[in-house]
Coordinates of N, CA and C and ligand atoms in Angstrom, one line a residue:
X30 N -16.2 3.3 -7.6 CA -15.2 4.1 -8.2 C -14.2 3.2 -8.9
X31 N -13.7 3.6 -10.0 CA -12.7 2.8 -10.7 C -11.3 3.4 -10.5
X32 N -10.3 2.5 -10.4 CA -8.9 3.0 -10.1 C -8.0 2.7 -11.3
X33 N -6.9 3.5 -11.2 CA -5.8 3.2 -12.2 C -5.3 1.8 -12.0
X34 N -5.2 1.1 -13.1 CA -4.8 -0.3 -13.1 C -3.6 -0.5 -14.0
X35 N -2.8 -1.5 -13.8 CA -1.7 -1.9 -14.6 C -1.9 -3.3 -15.1
X36 N -1.0 -3.8 -15.9 CA -1.0 -5.2 -16.3 C 0.3 -5.9 -16.1
X37 N 0.3 -7.2 -15.7 CA 1.5 -7.9 -15.6 C 2.0 -8.3 -16.9
X38 N 3.2 -8.8 -17.0 CA 3.7 -9.2 -18.3 C 2.8 -10.3 -19.0
X39 N 2.2 -11.1 -18.1 CA 1.3 -12.1 -18.6 C -0.1 -11.6 -19.0
X40 N -0.4 -10.3 -18.7 CA -1.6 -9.7 -19.1 C -2.7 -9.6 -18.0
X41 N -2.3 -10.0 -16.8 CA -3.3 -10.0 -15.7 C -3.3 -8.5 -15.2
X42 N -4.6 -8.1 -14.9 CA -4.7 -6.7 -14.4 C -4.4 -6.7 -12.9
X43 N -3.9 -5.6 -12.5 CA -3.6 -5.4 -11.0 C -3.8 -3.9 -10.7
X44 N -4.1 -3.6 -9.5 CA -4.3 -2.2 -9.0 C -3.1 -1.7 -8.2
X45 N -2.3 -0.8 -8.7 CA -1.2 -0.3 -7.9 C -1.7 0.5 -6.7
X46 N -1.0 0.3 -5.6 CA -1.3 1.1 -4.4 C -0.1 2.0 -4.2
X47 N -0.4 3.3 -4.4 CA 0.7 4.3 -4.3 C 1.0 4.7 -2.8
X48 N 2.2 5.1 -2.6 CA 2.6 5.5 -1.2 C 1.9 6.8 -0.9
X49 N 1.2 6.8 0.3 CA 0.5 7.9 0.7 C 1.2 8.7 1.8
X50 N 1.7 7.9 2.8 CA 2.4 8.6 3.9 C 3.2 7.6 4.7
X51 N 4.2 8.1 5.4 CA 5.0 7.3 6.4 C 4.7 7.9 7.7
X52 N 4.4 7.1 8.7 CA 4.1 7.6 10.0 C 5.4 7.9 10.8
X53 N 5.7 9.1 11.0 CA 7.0 9.4 11.7 C 7.1 8.9 13.1
X54 N 5.9 8.6 13.7 CA 5.9 8.0 15.1 C 6.3 6.6 15.1
X55 N 6.1 5.9 14.0 CA 6.5 4.5 13.9 C 7.8 4.3 13.3
X56 N 8.2 5.1 12.3 CA 9.5 5.0 11.6 C 10.7 5.1 12.6
X57 N 11.6 4.2 12.4 CA 12.9 4.2 13.3 C 14.1 4.7 12.4
X58 N 13.8 5.0 11.2 CA 14.9 5.6 10.3 C 16.0 4.5 9.9
X59 N 15.5 3.3 9.7 CA 16.5 2.2 9.4 C 17.0 2.4 7.9
X60 N 16.2 3.0 7.1 CA 16.6 3.2 5.7 C 16.3 2.1 4.7
X61 N 15.7 1.0 5.2 CA 15.5 -0.1 4.3 C 14.6 0.3 3.1
X62 N 13.6 1.0 3.4 CA 12.6 1.4 2.4 C 13.2 2.3 1.3
X63 N 14.1 3.2 1.8 CA 14.8 4.1 0.8 C 15.7 3.3 -0.1
X64 N 16.4 2.3 0.4 CA 17.2 1.5 -0.5 C 16.4 0.7 -1.5
X65 N 15.3 0.2 -1.1 CA 14.6 -0.8 -1.9 C 13.8 -0.1 -3.0
X66 N 13.4 1.2 -2.9 CA 12.6 1.8 -3.9 C 13.5 2.1 -5.1
X67 N 13.1 1.6 -6.3 CA 13.8 1.7 -7.5 C 13.5 3.0 -8.2
X68 N 12.6 3.8 -7.6 CA 12.2 5.1 -8.3 C 12.5 6.3 -7.5
X69 N 13.4 6.2 -6.6 CA 13.8 7.4 -5.8 C 12.7 8.2 -5.2
X70 N 11.7 7.6 -4.8 CA 10.5 8.3 -4.2 C 10.8 8.7 -2.8
X71 N 11.6 7.9 -2.0 CA 11.8 8.2 -0.6 C 13.1 8.8 -0.3
X72 N 13.2 9.5 0.8 CA 14.5 10.1 1.1 C 14.6 10.2 2.6
X73 N 15.8 10.3 3.1 CA 16.0 10.5 4.6 C 15.6 11.9 5.0
X74 N 15.1 12.0 6.2 CA 14.8 13.4 6.7 C 15.3 13.4 8.2
X75 N 15.5 14.5 8.7 CA 16.0 14.6 10.1 C 15.0 15.5 10.9
X76 N 14.7 15.2 12.0 CA 13.9 16.0 12.9 C 14.6 16.3 14.2
X77 N 14.5 17.5 14.6 CA 15.2 17.8 15.9 C 14.2 17.6 17.0
X78 N 14.6 16.7 17.9 CA 13.8 16.5 19.1 C 14.6 17.0 20.3
X79 N 14.3 18.2 20.6 CA 15.1 18.9 21.7 C 16.6 18.8 21.3
X80 N 17.4 18.2 22.1 CA 18.8 18.2 21.8 C 19.2 17.1 20.7
X81 N 18.5 16.0 20.7 CA 19.0 14.9 19.8 C 18.2 14.9 18.5
X82 N 18.9 14.6 17.4 CA 18.3 14.6 16.1 C 17.9 13.2 15.8
X83 N 16.7 13.0 15.2 CA 16.2 11.7 14.9 C 16.1 11.6 13.4
X84 N 16.5 10.5 12.8 CA 16.4 10.3 11.3 C 15.1 9.5 11.1
X85 N 14.4 9.8 10.0 CA 13.3 9.0 9.5 C 13.2 9.1 8.0
X86 N 12.3 8.3 7.5 CA 12.1 8.3 6.0 C 10.9 9.2 5.7
X87 N 11.0 9.9 4.5 CA 9.9 10.8 4.1 C 9.6 10.5 2.6
X88 N 8.4 10.9 2.2 CA 8.1 10.8 0.8 C 8.5 12.0 0.1
X89 N 9.5 11.9 -0.8 CA 10.1 13.1 -1.4 C 9.5 13.4 -2.8
X90 N 9.4 12.3 -3.6 CA 8.9 12.4 -5.0 C 7.7 11.5 -5.2
X91 N 6.6 11.9 -4.6 CA 5.4 11.1 -4.7 C 4.9 10.8 -6.1
X92 N 5.2 11.7 -7.0 CA 4.7 11.6 -8.4 C 5.4 10.5 -9.1
X93 N 6.6 10.1 -8.6 CA 7.4 9.0 -9.3 C 7.0 7.6 -8.9
X94 N 6.1 7.5 -7.8 CA 5.8 6.2 -7.3 C 5.0 5.4 -8.3
X95 N 5.3 4.1 -8.4 CA 4.6 3.2 -9.4 C 3.6 2.3 -8.6
X96 N 3.6 2.4 -7.3 CA 2.6 1.7 -6.5 C 2.9 0.2 -6.3
X97 N 4.2 -0.1 -6.2 CA 4.6 -1.6 -6.1 C 4.5 -2.1 -4.7
X98 N 4.5 -1.2 -3.7 CA 4.4 -1.5 -2.3 C 5.6 -2.2 -1.7
X99 N 6.7 -2.3 -2.5 CA 7.9 -2.9 -2.0 C 8.4 -2.3 -0.7
X100 N 8.3 -1.0 -0.6 CA 8.8 -0.2 0.6 C 8.0 -0.7 1.8
X101 N 6.7 -0.8 1.7 CA 5.9 -1.2 2.8 C 6.2 -2.7 3.3
X102 N 6.5 -3.5 2.3 CA 6.8 -4.9 2.6 C 8.1 -5.0 3.4
X103 N 9.0 -4.1 3.1 CA 10.3 -4.2 3.8 C 10.4 -3.5 5.1
X104 N 9.3 -2.8 5.4 CA 9.3 -2.0 6.7 C 8.8 -2.9 7.9
X105 N 9.7 -3.1 8.8 CA 9.4 -3.9 10.0 C 8.4 -3.2 10.9
X106 N 8.3 -1.9 10.8 CA 7.5 -1.1 11.7 C 6.1 -0.8 11.2
X107 N 5.8 -1.3 10.0 CA 4.5 -1.1 9.4 C 4.1 0.4 9.4
X108 N 5.0 1.2 9.0 CA 4.9 2.7 9.0 C 4.2 3.3 7.8
X109 N 4.0 2.4 6.8 CA 3.5 3.0 5.5 C 2.0 2.9 5.3
X110 N 1.4 3.9 4.6 CA 0.0 3.9 4.2 C 0.0 4.0 2.7
X111 N -0.8 3.3 2.0 CA -0.9 3.3 0.6 C -2.3 3.5 0.1
X112 N -2.5 3.9 -1.1 CA -3.8 4.1 -1.7 C -3.8 4.0 -3.2
X113 N -4.9 3.4 -3.7 CA -5.0 3.4 -5.2 C -5.4 4.8 -5.6
X114 N -5.3 5.2 -6.9 CA -5.8 6.5 -7.3 C -6.9 6.3 -8.3
X115 N -7.8 7.3 -8.3 CA -9.0 7.2 -9.1 C -8.6 7.3 -10.6
X116 N -9.2 6.6 -11.4 CA -8.9 6.6 -12.9 C -9.5 7.8 -13.5
Ligands
SF4_13 S1 11.7 0.8 6.5 FE1 10.1 1.6 7.9 S2 11.2 2.0 9.8 FE2 12.8 1.8 8.2 S3 13.1 3.9 7.4 FE3 11.5 3.0 6.1 S4 9.6 3.7 7.1 FE4 11.2 3.9 8.6
SF4_14 S1 5.4 1.8 -3.7 FE1 7.2 1.1 -4.9 S2 7.7 2.9 -6.2 FE2 6.3 3.6 -4.6 S3 7.7 4.4 -3.0 FE3 7.2 2.3 -2.5 S4 8.9 1.1 -3.4 FE4 8.9 3.1 -4.3

């Protein structure tokens, strides 16, 4: 299968890996990934766990992702999954 590819400024081909999911079991809601994404793909979310509310990150605008994986690199909990998309 061939995937959507991009080119670096120098002309080298690369394969973007787009954000697929954030594991809410691993995410601690630190917000680092939300801050680092330059394309406003991620947003905070709140989940009610009985009495206490827990914050975590969610994929809000998946269609705006450019597949840079910066969010995954900044996540200390390794909560991200990425995938290339078919061309
Ligand atoms: S960087 Fe990781 S742990 Fe922090 S909010 Fe994002 S997904 Fe959650
Ligand atoms: S891969 Fe890049 S563009 Fe996509 S959500 Fe992560 S930081 Fe944003």
